[in-house]
Coordinates of C-alpha atoms (C1' of nucleotides) in Angstrom, one line a residue:
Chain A
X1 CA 42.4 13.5 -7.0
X2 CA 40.2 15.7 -8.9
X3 CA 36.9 15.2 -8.9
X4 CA 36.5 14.3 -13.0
X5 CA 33.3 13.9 -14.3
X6 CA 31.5 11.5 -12.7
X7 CA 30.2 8.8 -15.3
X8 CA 27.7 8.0 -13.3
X9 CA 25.0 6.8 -15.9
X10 CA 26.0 3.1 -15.9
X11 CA 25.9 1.4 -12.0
X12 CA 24.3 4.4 -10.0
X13 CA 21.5 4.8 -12.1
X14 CA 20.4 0.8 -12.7
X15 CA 20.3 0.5 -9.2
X16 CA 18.1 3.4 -8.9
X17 CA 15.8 2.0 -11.8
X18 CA 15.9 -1.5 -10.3
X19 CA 14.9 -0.3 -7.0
X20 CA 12.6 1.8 -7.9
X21 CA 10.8 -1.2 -10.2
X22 CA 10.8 -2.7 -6.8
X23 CA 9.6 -0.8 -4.7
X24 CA 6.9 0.6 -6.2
X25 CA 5.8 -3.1 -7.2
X26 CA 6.3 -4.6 -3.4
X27 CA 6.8 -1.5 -1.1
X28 CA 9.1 -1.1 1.7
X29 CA 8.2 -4.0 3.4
X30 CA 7.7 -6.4 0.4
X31 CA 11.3 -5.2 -1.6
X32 CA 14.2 -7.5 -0.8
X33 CA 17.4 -5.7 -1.1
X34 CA 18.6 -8.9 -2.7
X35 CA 16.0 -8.6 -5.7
X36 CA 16.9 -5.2 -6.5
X37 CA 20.7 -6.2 -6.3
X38 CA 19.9 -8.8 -9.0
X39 CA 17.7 -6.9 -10.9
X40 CA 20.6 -4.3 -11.4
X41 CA 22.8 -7.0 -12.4
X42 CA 25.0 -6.5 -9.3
X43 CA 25.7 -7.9 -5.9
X44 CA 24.5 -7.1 -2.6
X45 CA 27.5 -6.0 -1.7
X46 CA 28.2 -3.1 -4.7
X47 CA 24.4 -2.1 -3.8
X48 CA 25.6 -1.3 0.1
X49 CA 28.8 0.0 -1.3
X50 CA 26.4 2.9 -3.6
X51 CA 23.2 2.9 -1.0
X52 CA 24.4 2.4 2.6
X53 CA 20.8 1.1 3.6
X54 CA 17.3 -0.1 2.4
X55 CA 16.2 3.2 4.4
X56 CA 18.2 5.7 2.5
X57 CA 17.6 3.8 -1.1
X58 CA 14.4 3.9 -0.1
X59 CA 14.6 7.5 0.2
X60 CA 16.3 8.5 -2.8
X61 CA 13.4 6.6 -5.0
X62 CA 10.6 8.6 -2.9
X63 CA 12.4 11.8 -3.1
X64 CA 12.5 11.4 -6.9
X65 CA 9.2 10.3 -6.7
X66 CA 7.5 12.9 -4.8
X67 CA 8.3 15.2 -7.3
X68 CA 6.9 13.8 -10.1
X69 CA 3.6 13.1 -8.0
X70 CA 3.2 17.3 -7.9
X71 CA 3.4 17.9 -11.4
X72 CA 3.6 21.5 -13.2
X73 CA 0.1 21.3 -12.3
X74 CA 0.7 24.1 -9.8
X75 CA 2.0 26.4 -12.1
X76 CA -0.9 26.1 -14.3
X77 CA -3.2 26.6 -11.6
X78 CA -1.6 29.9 -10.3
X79 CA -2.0 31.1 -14.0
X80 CA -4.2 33.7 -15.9
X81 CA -5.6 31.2 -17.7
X82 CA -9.5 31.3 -18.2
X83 CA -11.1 28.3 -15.5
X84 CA -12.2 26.0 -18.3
X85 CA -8.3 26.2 -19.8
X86 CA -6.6 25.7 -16.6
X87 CA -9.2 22.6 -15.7
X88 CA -8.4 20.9 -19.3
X89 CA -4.5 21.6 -18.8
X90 CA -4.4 20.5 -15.5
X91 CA -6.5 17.5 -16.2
X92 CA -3.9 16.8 -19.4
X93 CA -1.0 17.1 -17.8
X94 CA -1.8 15.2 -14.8
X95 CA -2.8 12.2 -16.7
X96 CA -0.2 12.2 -19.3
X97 CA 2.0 11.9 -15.6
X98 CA 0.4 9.0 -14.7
X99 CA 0.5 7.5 -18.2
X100 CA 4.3 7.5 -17.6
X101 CA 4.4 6.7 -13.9
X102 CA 0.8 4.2 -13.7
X103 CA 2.6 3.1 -10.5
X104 CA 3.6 6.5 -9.0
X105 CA -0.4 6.9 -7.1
X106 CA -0.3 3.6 -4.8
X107 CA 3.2 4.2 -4.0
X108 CA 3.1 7.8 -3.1
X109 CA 0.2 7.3 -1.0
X110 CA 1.2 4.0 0.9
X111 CA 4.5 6.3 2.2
X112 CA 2.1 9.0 2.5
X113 CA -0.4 6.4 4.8
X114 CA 3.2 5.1 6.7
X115 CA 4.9 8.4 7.1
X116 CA 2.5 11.2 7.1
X117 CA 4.5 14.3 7.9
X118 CA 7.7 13.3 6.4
X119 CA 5.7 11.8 3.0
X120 CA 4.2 15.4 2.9
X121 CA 7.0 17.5 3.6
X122 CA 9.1 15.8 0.8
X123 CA 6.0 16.7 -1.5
X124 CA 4.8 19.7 -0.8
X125 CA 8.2 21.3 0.7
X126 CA 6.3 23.3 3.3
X127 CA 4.3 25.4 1.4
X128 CA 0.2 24.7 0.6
X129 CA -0.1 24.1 -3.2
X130 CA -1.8 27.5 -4.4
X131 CA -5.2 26.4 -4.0
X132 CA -6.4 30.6 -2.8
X133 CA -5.4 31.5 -6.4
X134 CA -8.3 29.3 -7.8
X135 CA -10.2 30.3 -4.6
X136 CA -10.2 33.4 -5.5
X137 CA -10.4 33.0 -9.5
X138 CA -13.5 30.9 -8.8
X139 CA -15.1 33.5 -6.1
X140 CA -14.7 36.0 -9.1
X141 CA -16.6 33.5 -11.8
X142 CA -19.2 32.9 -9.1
X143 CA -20.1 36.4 -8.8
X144 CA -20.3 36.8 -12.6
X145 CA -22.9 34.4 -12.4
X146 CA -20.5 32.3 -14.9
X147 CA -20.5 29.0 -13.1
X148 CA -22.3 27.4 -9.8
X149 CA -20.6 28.5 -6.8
X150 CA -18.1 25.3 -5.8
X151 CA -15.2 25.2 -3.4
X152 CA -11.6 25.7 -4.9
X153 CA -9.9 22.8 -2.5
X154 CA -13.5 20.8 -3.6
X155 CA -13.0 21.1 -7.5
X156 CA -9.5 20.7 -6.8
X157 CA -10.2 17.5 -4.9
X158 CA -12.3 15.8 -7.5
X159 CA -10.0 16.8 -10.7
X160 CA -7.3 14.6 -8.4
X161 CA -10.0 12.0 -7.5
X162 CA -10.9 11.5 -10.9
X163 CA -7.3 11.4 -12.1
X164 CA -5.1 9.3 -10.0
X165 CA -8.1 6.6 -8.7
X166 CA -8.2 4.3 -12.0
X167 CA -4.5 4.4 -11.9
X168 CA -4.9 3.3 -8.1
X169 CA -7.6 1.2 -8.9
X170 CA -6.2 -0.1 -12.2
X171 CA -6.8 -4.0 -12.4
X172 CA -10.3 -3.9 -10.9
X173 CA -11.3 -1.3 -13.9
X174 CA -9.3 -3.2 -16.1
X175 CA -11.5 -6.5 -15.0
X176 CA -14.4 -4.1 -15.1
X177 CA -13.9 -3.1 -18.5
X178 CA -12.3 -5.6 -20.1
X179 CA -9.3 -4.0 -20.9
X180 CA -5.9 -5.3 -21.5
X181 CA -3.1 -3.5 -20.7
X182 CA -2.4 -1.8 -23.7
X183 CA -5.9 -1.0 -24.0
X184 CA -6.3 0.9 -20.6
X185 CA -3.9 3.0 -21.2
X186 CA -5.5 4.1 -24.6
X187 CA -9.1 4.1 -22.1
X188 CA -6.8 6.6 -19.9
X189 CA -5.9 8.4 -23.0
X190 CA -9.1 9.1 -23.8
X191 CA -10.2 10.1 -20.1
X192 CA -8.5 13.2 -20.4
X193 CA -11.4 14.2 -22.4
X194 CA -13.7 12.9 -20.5
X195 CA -13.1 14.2 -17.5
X196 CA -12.3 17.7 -18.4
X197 CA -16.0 17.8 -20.0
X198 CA -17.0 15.9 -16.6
X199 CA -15.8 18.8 -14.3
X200 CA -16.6 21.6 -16.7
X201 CA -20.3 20.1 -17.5
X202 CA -20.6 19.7 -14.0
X203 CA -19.5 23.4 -12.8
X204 CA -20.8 25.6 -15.5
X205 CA -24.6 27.4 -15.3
Chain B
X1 CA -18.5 -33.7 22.8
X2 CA -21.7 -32.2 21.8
X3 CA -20.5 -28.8 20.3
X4 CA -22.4 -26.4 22.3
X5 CA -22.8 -22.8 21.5
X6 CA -19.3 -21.8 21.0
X7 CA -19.0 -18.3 22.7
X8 CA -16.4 -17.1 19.8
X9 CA -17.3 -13.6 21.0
X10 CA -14.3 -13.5 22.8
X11 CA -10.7 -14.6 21.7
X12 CA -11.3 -15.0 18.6
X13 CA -13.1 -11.9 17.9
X14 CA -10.4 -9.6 19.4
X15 CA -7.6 -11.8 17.5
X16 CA -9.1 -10.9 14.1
X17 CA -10.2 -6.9 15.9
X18 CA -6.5 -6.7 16.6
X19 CA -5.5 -8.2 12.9
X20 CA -7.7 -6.2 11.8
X21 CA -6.1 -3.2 12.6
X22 CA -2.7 -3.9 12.5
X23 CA -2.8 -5.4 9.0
X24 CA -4.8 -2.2 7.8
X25 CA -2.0 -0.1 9.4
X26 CA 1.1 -1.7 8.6
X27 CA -0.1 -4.3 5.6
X28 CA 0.6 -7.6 5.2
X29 CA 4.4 -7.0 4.8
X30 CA 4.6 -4.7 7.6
X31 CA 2.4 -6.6 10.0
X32 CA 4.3 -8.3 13.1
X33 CA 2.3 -11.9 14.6
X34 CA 3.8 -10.3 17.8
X35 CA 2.7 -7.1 17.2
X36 CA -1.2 -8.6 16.5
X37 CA -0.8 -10.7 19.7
X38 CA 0.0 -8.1 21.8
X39 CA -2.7 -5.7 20.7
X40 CA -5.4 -8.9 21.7
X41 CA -4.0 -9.2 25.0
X42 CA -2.8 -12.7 24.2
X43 CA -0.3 -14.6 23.2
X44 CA 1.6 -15.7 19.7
X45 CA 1.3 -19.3 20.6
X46 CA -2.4 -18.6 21.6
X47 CA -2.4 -16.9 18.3
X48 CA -1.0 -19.5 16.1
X49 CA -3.8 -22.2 17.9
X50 CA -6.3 -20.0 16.2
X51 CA -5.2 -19.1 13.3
X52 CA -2.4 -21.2 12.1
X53 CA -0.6 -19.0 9.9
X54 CA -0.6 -15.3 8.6
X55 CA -1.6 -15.8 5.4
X56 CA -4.9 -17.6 6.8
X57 CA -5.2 -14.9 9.6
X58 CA -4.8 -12.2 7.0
X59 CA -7.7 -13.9 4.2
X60 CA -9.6 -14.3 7.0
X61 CA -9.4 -10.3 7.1
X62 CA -9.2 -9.6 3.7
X63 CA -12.6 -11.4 3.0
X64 CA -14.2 -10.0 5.9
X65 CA -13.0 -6.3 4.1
X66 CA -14.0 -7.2 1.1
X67 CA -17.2 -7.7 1.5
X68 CA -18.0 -4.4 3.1
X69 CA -16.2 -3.3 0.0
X70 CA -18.7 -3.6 -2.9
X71 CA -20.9 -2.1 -0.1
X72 CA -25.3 -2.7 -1.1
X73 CA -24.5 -0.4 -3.8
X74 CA -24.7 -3.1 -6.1
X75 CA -28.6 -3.7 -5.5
X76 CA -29.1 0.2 -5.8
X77 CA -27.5 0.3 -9.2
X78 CA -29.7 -2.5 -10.6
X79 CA -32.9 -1.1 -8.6
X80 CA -35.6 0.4 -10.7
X81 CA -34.8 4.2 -8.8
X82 CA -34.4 6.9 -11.0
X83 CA -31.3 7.7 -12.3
X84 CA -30.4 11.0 -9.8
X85 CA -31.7 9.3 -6.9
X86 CA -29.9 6.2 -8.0
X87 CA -26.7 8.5 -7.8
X88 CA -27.9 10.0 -4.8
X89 CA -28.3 7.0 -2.6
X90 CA -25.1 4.9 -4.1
X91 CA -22.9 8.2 -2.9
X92 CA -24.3 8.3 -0.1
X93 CA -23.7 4.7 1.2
X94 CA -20.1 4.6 0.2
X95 CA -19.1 7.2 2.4
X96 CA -21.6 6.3 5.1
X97 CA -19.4 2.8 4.5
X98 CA -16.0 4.5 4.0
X99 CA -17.0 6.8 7.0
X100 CA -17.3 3.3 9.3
X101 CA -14.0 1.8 7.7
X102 CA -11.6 4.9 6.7
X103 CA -8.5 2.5 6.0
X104 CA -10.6 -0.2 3.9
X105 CA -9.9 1.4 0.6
X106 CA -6.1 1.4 1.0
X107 CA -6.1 -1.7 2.2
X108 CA -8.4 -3.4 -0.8
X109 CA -6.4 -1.2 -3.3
X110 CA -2.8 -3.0 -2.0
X111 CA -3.9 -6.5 -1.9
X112 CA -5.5 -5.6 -5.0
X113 CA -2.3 -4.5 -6.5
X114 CA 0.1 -7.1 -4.6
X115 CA -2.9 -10.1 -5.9
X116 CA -4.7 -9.0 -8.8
X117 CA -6.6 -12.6 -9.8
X118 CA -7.6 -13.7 -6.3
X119 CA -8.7 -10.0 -4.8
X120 CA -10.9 -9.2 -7.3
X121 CA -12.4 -13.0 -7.1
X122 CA -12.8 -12.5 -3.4
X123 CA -14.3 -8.9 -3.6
X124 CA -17.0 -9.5 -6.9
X125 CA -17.0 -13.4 -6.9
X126 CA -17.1 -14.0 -10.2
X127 CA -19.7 -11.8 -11.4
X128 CA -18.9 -8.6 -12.8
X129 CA -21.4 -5.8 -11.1
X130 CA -24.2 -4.9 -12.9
X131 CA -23.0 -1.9 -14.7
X132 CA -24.9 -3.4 -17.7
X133 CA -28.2 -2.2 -16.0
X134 CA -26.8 1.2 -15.2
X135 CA -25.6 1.1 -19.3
X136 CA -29.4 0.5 -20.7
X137 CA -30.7 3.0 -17.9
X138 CA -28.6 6.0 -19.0
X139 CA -29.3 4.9 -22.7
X140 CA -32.9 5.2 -22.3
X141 CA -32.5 9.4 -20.7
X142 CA -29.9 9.7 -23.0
X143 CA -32.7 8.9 -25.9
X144 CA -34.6 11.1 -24.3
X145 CA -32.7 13.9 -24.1
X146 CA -32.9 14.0 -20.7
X147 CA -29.5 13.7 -19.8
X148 CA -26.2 14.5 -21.4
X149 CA -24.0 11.3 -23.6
X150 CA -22.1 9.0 -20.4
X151 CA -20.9 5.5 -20.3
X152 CA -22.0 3.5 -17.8
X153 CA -18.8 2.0 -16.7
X154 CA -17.7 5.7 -16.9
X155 CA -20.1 7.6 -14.7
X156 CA -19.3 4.7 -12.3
X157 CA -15.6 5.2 -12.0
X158 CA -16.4 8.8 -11.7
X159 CA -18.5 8.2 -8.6
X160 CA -16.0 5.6 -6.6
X161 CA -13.7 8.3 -7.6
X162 CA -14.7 10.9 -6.0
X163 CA -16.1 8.5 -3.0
X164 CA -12.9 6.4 -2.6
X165 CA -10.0 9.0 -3.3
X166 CA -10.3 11.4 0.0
X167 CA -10.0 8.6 1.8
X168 CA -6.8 7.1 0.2
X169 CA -4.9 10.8 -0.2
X170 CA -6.8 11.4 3.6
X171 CA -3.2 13.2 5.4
X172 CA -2.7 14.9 2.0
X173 CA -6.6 16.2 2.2
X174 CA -6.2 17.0 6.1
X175 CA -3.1 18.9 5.1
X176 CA -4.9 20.9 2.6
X177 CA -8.0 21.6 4.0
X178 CA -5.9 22.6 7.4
X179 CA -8.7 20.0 9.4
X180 CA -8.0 17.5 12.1
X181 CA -9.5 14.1 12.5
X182 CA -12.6 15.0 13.2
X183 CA -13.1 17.9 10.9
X184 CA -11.9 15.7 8.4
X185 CA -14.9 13.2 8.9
X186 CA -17.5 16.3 9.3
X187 CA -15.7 17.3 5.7
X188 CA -16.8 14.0 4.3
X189 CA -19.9 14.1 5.8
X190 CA -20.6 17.1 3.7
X191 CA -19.2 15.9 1.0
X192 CA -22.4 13.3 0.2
X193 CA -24.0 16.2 -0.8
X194 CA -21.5 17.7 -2.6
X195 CA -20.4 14.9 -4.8
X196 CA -24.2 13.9 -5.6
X197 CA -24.5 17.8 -6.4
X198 CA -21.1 17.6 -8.7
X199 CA -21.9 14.2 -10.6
X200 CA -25.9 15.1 -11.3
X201 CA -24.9 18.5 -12.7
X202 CA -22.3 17.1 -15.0
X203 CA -24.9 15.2 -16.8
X204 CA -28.1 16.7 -16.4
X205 CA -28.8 18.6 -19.7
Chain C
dT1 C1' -13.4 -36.3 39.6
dT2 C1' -12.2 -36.5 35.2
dT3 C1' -11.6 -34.8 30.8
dG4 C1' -11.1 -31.7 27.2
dT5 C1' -10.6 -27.1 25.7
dG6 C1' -8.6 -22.7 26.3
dT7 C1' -4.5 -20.3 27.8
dT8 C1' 0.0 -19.2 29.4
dT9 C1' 4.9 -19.6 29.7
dA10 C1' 9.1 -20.0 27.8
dA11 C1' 12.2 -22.1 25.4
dC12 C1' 13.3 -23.2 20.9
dC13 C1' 14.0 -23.6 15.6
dA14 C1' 14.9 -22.5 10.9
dA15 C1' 14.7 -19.4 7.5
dA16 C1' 15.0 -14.9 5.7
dT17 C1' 17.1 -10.6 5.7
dG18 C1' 19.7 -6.3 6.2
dG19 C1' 24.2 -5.5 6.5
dT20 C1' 29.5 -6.2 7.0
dT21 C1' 34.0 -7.7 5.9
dA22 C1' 38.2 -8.9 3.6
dA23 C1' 40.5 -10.4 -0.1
dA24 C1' 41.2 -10.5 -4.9
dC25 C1' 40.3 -8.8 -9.5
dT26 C1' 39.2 -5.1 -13.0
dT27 C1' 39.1 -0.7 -14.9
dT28 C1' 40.5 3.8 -15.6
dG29 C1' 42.7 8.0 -15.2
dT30 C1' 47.4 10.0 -14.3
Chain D
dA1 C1' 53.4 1.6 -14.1
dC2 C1' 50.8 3.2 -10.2
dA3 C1' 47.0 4.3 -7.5
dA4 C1' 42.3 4.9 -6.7
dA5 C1' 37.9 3.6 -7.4
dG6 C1' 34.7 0.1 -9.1
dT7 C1' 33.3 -4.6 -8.7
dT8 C1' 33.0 -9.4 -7.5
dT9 C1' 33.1 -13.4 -4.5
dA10 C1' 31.9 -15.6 -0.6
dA11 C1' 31.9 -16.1 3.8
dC12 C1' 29.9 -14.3 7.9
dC13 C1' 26.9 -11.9 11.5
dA14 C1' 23.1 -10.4 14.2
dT15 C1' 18.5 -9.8 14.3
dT16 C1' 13.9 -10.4 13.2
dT17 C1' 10.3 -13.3 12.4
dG18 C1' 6.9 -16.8 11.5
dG19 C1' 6.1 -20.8 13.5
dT20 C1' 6.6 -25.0 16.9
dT21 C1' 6.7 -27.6 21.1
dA22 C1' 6.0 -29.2 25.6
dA23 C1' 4.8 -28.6 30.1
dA24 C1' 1.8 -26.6 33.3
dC25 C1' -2.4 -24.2 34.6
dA26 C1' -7.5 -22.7 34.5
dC27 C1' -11.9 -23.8 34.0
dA28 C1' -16.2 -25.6 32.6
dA29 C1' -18.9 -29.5 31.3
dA30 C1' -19.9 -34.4 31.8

DNA sequence: TTTGTGTTTAACCAAATGGTTAAACTTTGT
DNA sequence: ACAAAGTTTAACCATTTGGTTAAACACAAA
């Protein structure tokens, strides 16, 4: 009756890849618990036995999800870094994120468009991402004349913008661009760049 | 039998008001015929005489979205303006658009996602937008050292970014910014200004 | 008045779908 | 060898849902 270790690498865990392959491809709506059952390899059955419902499946994938979608990022923007460090690490780490997870964006934000408050709460937790820090850290730059005077929730806005929307937006600026697949993921590679010289061109005097 | 003028500007125009909303709220998955019904003060079978399925009722909406989509931005790009107020003016009419029709973006960007091929037919017909024009245009200034080294497709991407994004991620941005509905729009109203400002300084030398 | 179109009502259908159940088989740890 | 948990099979259920049908009604034009 004790509780051994649980070996729960093999079942558990392919039904939590499968569904979250399908739910991030088809949403809550689209998914069928039937394709994720058979994209595990199992039976519908086996999947009720591990997940009771679609709901709390669902759940479980958007849980794991949410957190990835809130990367270290904060951490790096509460630091002492200088501005132009912190806007290149952010920048960095947010889109190597989304070059593992190209999916993560539309899916966080249709459960974030369906389910505001809870979406939100599972994200944030309850607490404001530490956007007075770089408030504050900008205030001080502004004053040293260093760069132009910009909001901290604005910059932090458009660093987001300009990081997750060609993931959201990914086959129109892969039709735009013609870009395969493997190639706009090397095109997102070399955004990082490009962005971090976007922002800092844009805010430095 | 002569077919007089059809006065459409009823039935018909509050079926595809009410599908109109309901398929931007819920999505195509999540969208109920009852639910569209209801909200036109009609009924399904009333529904299904004027629209004989959902698919056709919802391509019937999608075009109608994805028109106002690639908004009269694409004349201003291949006008003869110069560059910044070519910047100035596309910026500007994307929000004004996005102000109009806050849930378009999320909406294009799943059917987008869920139908690659045929969206991106329906929004750009065939022809990509002219973001060769824009490309020779910020050659020229960048010959002339009037402006800093962009591409095209590049300073493009930027701009929809930082248009289209607050929109998608709007409860995340309400939550942050601590503004209700209202403020929110007031916030984007600003934020012409501020984006014009943010994009021109990044590459004016 | 007649006729056709718009509209309602209400019952109905078939398919899809989330979820359940029970019986049998397998695996694994004790 | 035994028991418990994992897994399959397959039938089954209730509900939802897109869609249909037919009969009756309203109304405007011919």
């Amino acid at each position: 009756m004790a509780k051994e270790i649980k070996n729960d690498t093999s079942t558990e865990e392919k039904i939590l890849a499968a569904a979250k392959q399908v739910f991030m491809e088809k949403g809550i709506d689209g998914a069928r618990m039937q394709d994720i059952a058979d994209k595990a390899g199992i039976n519908k059955a086996l999947l009720h036995y591990y997940f009771r419902s679609k709901d709390k499946l669902f759940e479980m994938i958007f849980m794991e999800a949410a957190r990835q979608f809130l990367p270290k990022v904060t951490s790096i923007m509460s630091s002492e870094l200088p501005l132009y460090e912190k806007v290149e690490k952010f920048v960095n780490e947010y889109i190597d994120t989304l070059l593992q997870n190209p999916t993560l964006p539309i899916f966080i934000l249709n459960e974030i468009n369906r389910n505001p408050k809870d979406a939100i709460k599972k994200i944030f937790g309850n607490q404001r991402p530490p956007i007075d820090k770089v408030e504050e850290h900008i205030a001080k730059l502004v004053k040293k004349g260093e760069i132009k005077p910009v909001k901290g929730y604005e910059l932090m806005i458009n660093m987001v913008s300009l990081c997750i929307f060609p993931f959201l937006a990914r086959p129109m600026v892969q039709w735009i661009t013609k870009t395969n697949d493997e190639e706009f993921l090397q095109l997102m590679e070399l955004r990082k760049k490009s962005v971090v010289r976007f922002v800092i061109d844009s805010i430095k005097k």
